[in-house]
mmCIF file of C-alpha atoms in Angstrom:
data_model
loop_
_atom_site.group_PDB
_atom_site.id
_atom_site.type_symbol
_atom_site.label_atom_id
_atom_site.label_comp_id
_atom_site.label_asym_id
_atom_site.label_seq_id
_atom_site.Cartn_x
_atom_site.Cartn_y
_atom_site.Cartn_z
ATOM 1 C CA MET A 4 15.632 22.225 2.393
ATOM 2 C CA THR A 5 12.278 19.575 2.225
ATOM 3 C CA MET A 6 8.883 20.261 2.109
ATOM 4 C CA ARG A 7 6.197 18.760 3.241
ATOM 5 C CA PHE A 8 2.992 18.386 2.794
ATOM 6 C CA VAL A 9 -0.239 16.355 4.080
ATOM 7 C CA GLN A 10 -3.840 16.316 2.090
ATOM 8 C CA HIS A 11 -7.122 13.285 3.014
ATOM 9 C CA ILE A 12 -7.413 11.837 0.433
ATOM 10 C CA MET A 13 -8.943 7.860 0.242
ATOM 11 C CA GLY A 14 -10.026 8.276 3.535
ATOM 12 C CA THR A 15 -6.850 8.573 5.249
ATOM 13 C CA PRO A 16 -4.071 11.258 5.694
ATOM 14 C CA ILE A 17 -1.426 11.178 2.699
ATOM 15 C CA SER A 18 1.980 12.683 3.525
ATOM 16 C CA ILE A 19 4.529 13.571 0.689
ATOM 17 C CA ALA A 20 7.979 15.279 1.572
ATOM 18 C CA LEU A 21 10.405 17.142 -1.631
ATOM 19 C CA GLY A 22 13.691 17.608 -0.987
ATOM 20 C CA GLY A 23 16.557 18.631 -3.725
ATOM 21 C CA THR A 24 16.688 21.628 -5.463
ATOM 22 C CA THR A 25 14.557 20.959 -7.878
ATOM 23 C CA ALA A 26 11.412 20.409 -5.533
ATOM 24 C CA ARG A 27 8.593 22.465 -5.860
ATOM 25 C CA ARG A 28 5.471 22.784 -4.605
ATOM 26 C CA GLU A 29 3.755 22.145 -8.377
ATOM 27 C CA HIS A 30 5.058 18.447 -8.081
ATOM 28 C CA ALA A 31 3.134 17.840 -4.792
ATOM 29 C CA ASP A 32 -0.092 19.042 -6.491
ATOM 30 C CA ASP A 33 0.682 17.106 -9.020
ATOM 31 C CA ALA A 34 0.667 14.276 -7.143
ATOM 32 C CA TYR A 35 -2.490 14.738 -5.037
ATOM 33 C CA ALA A 36 -4.169 15.302 -8.147
ATOM 34 C CA TRP A 37 -3.619 12.079 -9.630
ATOM 35 C CA LEU A 38 -4.428 10.697 -6.304
ATOM 36 C CA ARG A 39 -7.153 12.081 -5.812
ATOM 37 C CA ASP A 40 -8.609 11.269 -9.293
ATOM 38 C CA VAL A 41 -8.193 7.562 -8.826
ATOM 39 C CA ASP A 42 -9.940 8.181 -5.126
ATOM 40 C CA SER A 43 -12.840 9.642 -7.573
ATOM 41 C CA ARG A 44 -12.631 6.356 -9.854
ATOM 42 C CA PHE A 45 -11.858 2.965 -7.707
ATOM 43 C CA SER A 46 -13.609 4.311 -4.774
ATOM 44 C CA PRO A 47 -15.721 1.958 -3.226
ATOM 45 C CA PHE A 48 -17.084 4.223 -0.549
ATOM 46 C CA ARG A 49 -18.378 7.142 -3.561
ATOM 47 C CA GLY A 50 -21.575 6.455 -5.219
ATOM 48 C CA ASP A 51 -20.213 8.101 -8.217
ATOM 49 C CA SER A 52 -17.250 6.018 -8.757
ATOM 50 C CA ASP A 53 -16.195 3.801 -11.436
ATOM 51 C CA VAL A 54 -16.194 0.964 -9.188
ATOM 52 C CA SER A 55 -19.540 1.424 -7.361
ATOM 53 C CA ARG A 56 -21.231 1.946 -10.764
ATOM 54 C CA ILE A 57 -19.613 -1.576 -11.809
ATOM 55 C CA ASN A 58 -20.832 -3.483 -8.809
ATOM 56 C CA ARG A 59 -24.651 -1.920 -9.257
ATOM 57 C CA GLY A 60 -24.123 -2.954 -12.746
ATOM 58 C CA GLU A 61 -24.547 0.153 -14.605
ATOM 59 C CA ARG A 62 -22.297 0.762 -17.930
ATOM 60 C CA VAL A 63 -18.786 2.852 -17.494
ATOM 61 C CA SER A 64 -16.873 4.562 -20.263
ATOM 62 C CA ARG A 65 -13.455 1.810 -20.252
ATOM 63 C CA HIS A 66 -10.920 4.074 -18.537
ATOM 64 C CA PRO A 67 -7.144 2.232 -19.350
ATOM 65 C CA ASP A 68 -6.832 2.573 -15.239
ATOM 66 C CA LEU A 69 -9.208 0.557 -15.254
ATOM 67 C CA ASP A 70 -8.520 -2.541 -17.086
ATOM 68 C CA ALA A 71 -4.922 -2.217 -15.990
ATOM 69 C CA VAL A 72 -6.123 -2.478 -12.150
ATOM 70 C CA GLN A 73 -8.394 -5.392 -12.886
ATOM 71 C CA ASP A 74 -5.997 -7.177 -15.438
ATOM 72 C CA ALA A 75 -3.533 -6.779 -11.999
ATOM 73 C CA CYS A 76 -6.097 -7.848 -9.891
ATOM 74 C CA ALA A 77 -6.741 -11.190 -11.629
ATOM 75 C CA ARG A 78 -2.795 -11.530 -11.745
ATOM 76 C CA LEU A 79 -2.381 -11.393 -8.012
ATOM 77 C CA TRP A 80 -5.425 -13.668 -7.336
ATOM 78 C CA GLN A 81 -3.069 -16.464 -8.993
ATOM 79 C CA GLN A 82 -0.013 -15.114 -7.781
ATOM 80 C CA THR A 83 -1.650 -15.844 -4.105
ATOM 81 C CA SER A 84 -3.462 -18.863 -5.203
ATOM 82 C CA GLY A 85 -6.764 -17.079 -4.445
ATOM 83 C CA TYR A 86 -6.072 -15.229 -1.075
ATOM 84 C CA PHE A 87 -5.735 -11.970 -2.824
ATOM 85 C CA ASP A 88 -8.956 -12.014 -4.079
ATOM 86 C CA ALA A 89 -10.720 -8.423 -4.856
ATOM 87 C CA TYR A 90 -14.133 -10.153 -4.869
ATOM 88 C CA ALA A 91 -13.832 -11.824 -1.549
ATOM 89 C CA THR A 92 -16.797 -9.670 -0.756
ATOM 90 C CA GLY A 93 -18.697 -10.931 -3.146
ATOM 91 C CA SER A 94 -18.638 -6.888 -4.920
ATOM 92 C CA PHE A 95 -15.668 -5.646 -7.037
ATOM 93 C CA ASP A 96 -13.203 -3.834 -3.964
ATOM 94 C CA PRO A 97 -9.644 -3.322 -5.147
ATOM 95 C CA CYS A 98 -9.009 -1.182 -2.082
ATOM 96 C CA GLY A 99 -6.030 -3.814 -1.554
ATOM 97 C CA TYR A 100 -4.269 -3.272 -4.526
ATOM 98 C CA VAL A 101 -5.150 0.058 -5.427
ATOM 99 C CA LYS A 102 -4.224 2.987 -2.332
ATOM 100 C CA GLY A 103 -0.679 1.170 -3.005
ATOM 101 C CA TRP A 104 -0.582 0.940 -6.539
ATOM 102 C CA ALA A 105 -2.041 5.089 -6.595
ATOM 103 C CA ALA A 106 1.389 6.064 -4.610
ATOM 104 C CA GLN A 107 3.689 3.744 -7.044
ATOM 105 C CA VAL A 108 2.598 6.093 -9.769
ATOM 106 C CA ALA A 109 2.677 9.368 -7.919
ATOM 107 C CA SER A 110 6.322 8.231 -6.533
ATOM 108 C CA ASP A 111 7.351 7.379 -10.300
ATOM 109 C CA GLN A 112 5.915 10.937 -11.486
ATOM 110 C CA LEU A 113 7.936 12.595 -8.994
ATOM 111 C CA ALA A 114 11.118 10.619 -10.041
ATOM 112 C CA ALA A 115 10.267 11.373 -13.696
ATOM 113 C CA ALA A 116 9.705 15.002 -12.991
ATOM 114 C CA GLY A 117 13.517 15.255 -11.248
ATOM 115 C CA VAL A 118 12.623 14.827 -7.605
ATOM 116 C CA THR A 119 14.570 12.209 -6.845
ATOM 117 C CA ASP A 120 14.380 12.728 -3.351
ATOM 118 C CA HIS A 121 11.164 11.806 -1.813
ATOM 119 C CA PHE A 122 8.514 10.007 0.225
ATOM 120 C CA VAL A 123 4.946 9.354 -0.197
ATOM 121 C CA ASN A 124 3.043 7.832 2.833
ATOM 122 C CA ALA A 125 -0.509 6.993 1.857
ATOM 123 C CA GLY A 126 -1.742 5.622 4.869
ATOM 124 C CA GLY A 127 0.783 3.249 5.831
ATOM 125 C CA ASP A 128 1.640 2.095 2.294
ATOM 126 C CA VAL A 129 4.700 3.888 1.483
ATOM 127 C CA CYS A 130 6.934 4.870 -1.192
ATOM 128 C CA VAL A 131 11.054 5.939 -0.536
ATOM 129 C CA ARG A 132 13.343 7.099 -3.708
ATOM 130 C CA GLY A 133 16.856 8.705 -2.842
ATOM 131 C CA ASN A 134 17.518 9.690 0.640
ATOM 132 C CA ALA A 135 16.130 11.990 3.393
ATOM 133 C CA PRO A 136 17.296 15.807 4.539
ATOM 134 C CA ASP A 137 20.523 14.152 6.190
ATOM 135 C CA GLY A 138 21.929 12.823 3.480
ATOM 136 C CA GLN A 139 21.020 9.129 4.122
ATOM 137 C CA PRO A 140 18.376 6.546 3.927
ATOM 138 C CA TRP A 141 14.624 7.127 4.792
ATOM 139 C CA ARG A 142 14.047 5.734 8.080
ATOM 140 C CA VAL A 143 10.403 4.441 8.295
ATOM 141 C CA GLY A 144 8.477 2.793 11.221
ATOM 142 C CA ILE A 145 6.318 0.316 11.829
ATOM 143 C CA ARG A 146 4.261 0.599 14.177
ATOM 144 C CA HIS A 147 3.339 -1.876 17.023
ATOM 145 C CA PRO A 148 -0.409 -3.483 16.264
ATOM 146 C CA GLU A 149 -0.662 -3.370 20.141
ATOM 147 C CA GLU A 150 1.508 -0.248 21.316
ATOM 148 C CA GLN A 151 -0.055 2.271 19.656
ATOM 149 C CA HIS A 152 3.051 4.679 20.416
ATOM 150 C CA ARG A 153 5.951 2.011 19.274
ATOM 151 C CA CYS A 154 7.379 1.348 16.579
ATOM 152 C CA ALA A 155 7.873 -2.812 15.868
ATOM 153 C CA TRP A 156 10.385 -2.135 13.116
ATOM 154 C CA VAL A 157 12.381 0.073 12.103
ATOM 155 C CA LEU A 158 13.279 0.163 8.508
ATOM 156 C CA GLU A 159 16.307 1.800 6.674
ATOM 157 C CA VAL A 160 15.697 1.879 2.624
ATOM 158 C CA SER A 161 16.355 4.311 -0.268
ATOM 159 C CA ASP A 162 14.679 3.257 -3.229
ATOM 160 C CA ALA A 163 11.687 1.026 -1.683
ATOM 161 C CA ALA A 164 8.121 -0.019 -1.454
ATOM 162 C CA ILE A 165 6.764 -0.535 2.213
ATOM 163 C CA ALA A 166 3.515 -1.810 2.697
ATOM 164 C CA THR A 167 1.335 -2.693 5.514
ATOM 165 C CA SER A 168 -1.923 -4.724 6.355
ATOM 166 C CA GLY A 169 -2.997 -4.817 9.546
ATOM 167 C CA THR A 170 -5.620 -5.099 12.587
ATOM 168 C CA TYR A 171 -4.596 -2.094 14.927
ATOM 169 C CA GLU A 172 -6.819 0.881 12.984
ATOM 170 C CA ARG A 173 -10.314 -1.130 11.212
ATOM 171 C CA GLY A 174 -9.909 -4.195 12.971
ATOM 172 C CA PRO A 175 -10.629 -7.490 11.283
ATOM 173 C CA HIS A 176 -10.738 -6.477 7.845
ATOM 174 C CA VAL A 177 -9.488 -8.397 5.813
ATOM 175 C CA ILE A 178 -11.296 -11.084 4.298
ATOM 176 C CA ASP A 179 -10.327 -14.732 3.673
ATOM 177 C CA PRO A 180 -11.604 -15.758 0.824
ATOM 178 C CA PHE A 181 -12.224 -19.336 1.301
ATOM 179 C CA THR A 182 -13.952 -18.807 4.385
ATOM 180 C CA GLY A 183 -15.899 -15.307 4.696
ATOM 181 C CA ARG A 184 -14.572 -14.463 7.632
ATOM 182 C CA ALA A 185 -12.377 -11.103 8.743
ATOM 183 C CA ALA A 186 -8.844 -12.928 9.052
ATOM 184 C CA THR A 187 -7.371 -13.072 12.587
ATOM 185 C CA ALA A 188 -4.532 -15.362 12.879
ATOM 186 C CA LEU A 189 -1.610 -12.117 12.048
ATOM 187 C CA VAL A 190 -2.513 -8.758 12.850
ATOM 188 C CA SER A 191 0.325 -6.959 11.247
ATOM 189 C CA VAL A 192 1.835 -7.942 8.173
ATOM 190 C CA THR A 193 4.504 -5.663 6.270
ATOM 191 C CA VAL A 194 5.801 -6.243 2.716
ATOM 192 C CA VAL A 195 9.371 -4.264 1.457
ATOM 193 C CA GLY A 196 9.576 -4.731 -2.306
ATOM 194 C CA PRO A 197 9.924 -2.494 -5.539
ATOM 195 C CA ASP A 198 6.110 -1.602 -6.415
ATOM 196 C CA LEU A 199 3.825 -1.085 -3.753
ATOM 197 C CA GLY A 200 0.673 -2.195 -5.484
ATOM 198 C CA VAL A 201 1.882 -5.452 -5.499
ATOM 199 C CA ALA A 202 3.787 -5.366 -1.929
ATOM 200 C CA ASP A 203 0.423 -3.515 -0.687
ATOM 201 C CA ALA A 204 -2.125 -6.798 -2.049
ATOM 202 C CA TYR A 205 0.548 -9.797 -0.865
ATOM 203 C CA ALA A 206 0.352 -8.047 2.742
ATOM 204 C CA THR A 207 -3.485 -7.951 2.046
ATOM 205 C CA ALA A 208 -3.080 -11.913 1.206
ATOM 206 C CA ALA A 209 -0.796 -13.146 3.952
ATOM 207 C CA VAL A 210 -3.460 -11.266 6.317
ATOM 208 C CA ALA A 211 -5.833 -13.540 5.071
ATOM 209 C CA MET A 212 -3.843 -16.430 4.641
ATOM 210 C CA GLY A 213 -3.123 -16.505 8.721
ATOM 211 C CA GLU A 214 0.208 -18.787 9.574
ATOM 212 C CA ALA A 215 0.364 -20.720 6.421
ATOM 213 C CA ALA A 216 1.470 -16.926 5.192
ATOM 214 C CA LEU A 217 4.902 -17.399 7.237
ATOM 215 C CA ASP A 218 5.908 -19.642 4.349
ATOM 216 C CA TRP A 219 4.558 -17.704 1.459
ATOM 217 C CA LEU A 220 6.254 -14.510 2.535
ATOM 218 C CA ALA A 221 9.456 -16.123 2.380
ATOM 219 C CA MET A 222 9.404 -17.728 -1.023
ATOM 220 C CA LEU A 223 8.687 -14.188 -2.447
ATOM 221 C CA ASP A 224 11.125 -13.220 -4.859
ATOM 222 C CA GLY A 225 12.558 -9.606 -4.396
ATOM 223 C CA TYR A 226 10.308 -8.936 -1.046
ATOM 224 C CA GLU A 227 10.936 -9.315 2.283
ATOM 225 C CA SER A 228 8.892 -8.944 4.990
ATOM 226 C CA ALA A 229 7.650 -8.954 8.720
ATOM 227 C CA ALA A 230 4.569 -9.833 10.722
ATOM 228 C CA ILE A 231 3.337 -10.284 14.291
ATOM 229 C CA ALA A 232 0.574 -13.014 15.060
ATOM 230 C CA ALA A 233 -1.827 -12.482 17.616
ATOM 231 C CA ASP A 234 -0.426 -14.107 20.185
ATOM 232 C CA GLY A 235 2.572 -11.593 19.984
ATOM 233 C CA ARG A 236 5.099 -13.985 18.169
ATOM 234 C CA ALA A 237 7.075 -11.448 15.902
ATOM 235 C CA PHE A 238 8.801 -12.820 12.576
ATOM 236 C CA ARG A 239 10.588 -11.224 9.658
ATOM 237 C CA SER A 240 13.081 -12.677 6.835
ATOM 238 C CA ALA A 241 16.909 -12.336 6.893
ATOM 239 C CA ARG A 242 17.325 -9.605 4.550
ATOM 240 C CA LEU A 243 14.420 -7.001 6.002
ATOM 241 C CA PRO A 244 16.322 -3.550 6.175
ATOM 242 C CA THR A 245 15.801 -2.788 10.023
ATOM 243 C CA VAL A 246 17.889 -0.811 11.721
ATOM 244 C CA PRO A 247 17.809 -0.578 15.924
ATOM 245 C CA ALA A 248 14.080 1.506 16.821
#
């Protein structure tokens, strides 16, 4: 039996599927409580969040998670040669990392509670553990950026994180920190690997890089990728775990 839940948090629907005999509704409740707590502290769209208060120059109590996120953003800035920049808009905005990181932590907490088969989808940032209800690896469709009801790829994965950044929902919104303009050369980038926060940041950085990201993505250790350019050309790494759509 698989239990499925959905709540709207962080400005997006977050769906959770729990499998196995040990899963309980309380496990999903705990995951959603964590995600709401993250949103309350890190959302730049909430005036009372720690991030908004920092950007207004106010003094805030240093929660350990705030230090961890700022440190992670600094490391990712270095790893992406500055293309992942939490300050690209002129103020601190860690959204390109936080949603994936928060969903990864929720998945880790579910696994630690003994829910070894589960699926967490935070607005397209996906973490899966174990197997789907049919006993097979989970199948995750990656939406085509130009055709709403078509999948560009279908991935078959277990114990993996999948992050997609693109223009199909919010339009061009990822800022190239070196030009200050929205990046438009790539309309969709998907990154698959062991950590959703990192995959989320890598996908964001790749969109900011434009077509130069194709060579950069190919060099990432432990992460596979796929991308679609504005002119419709599609690219994917050789070991991307795809199955026929």
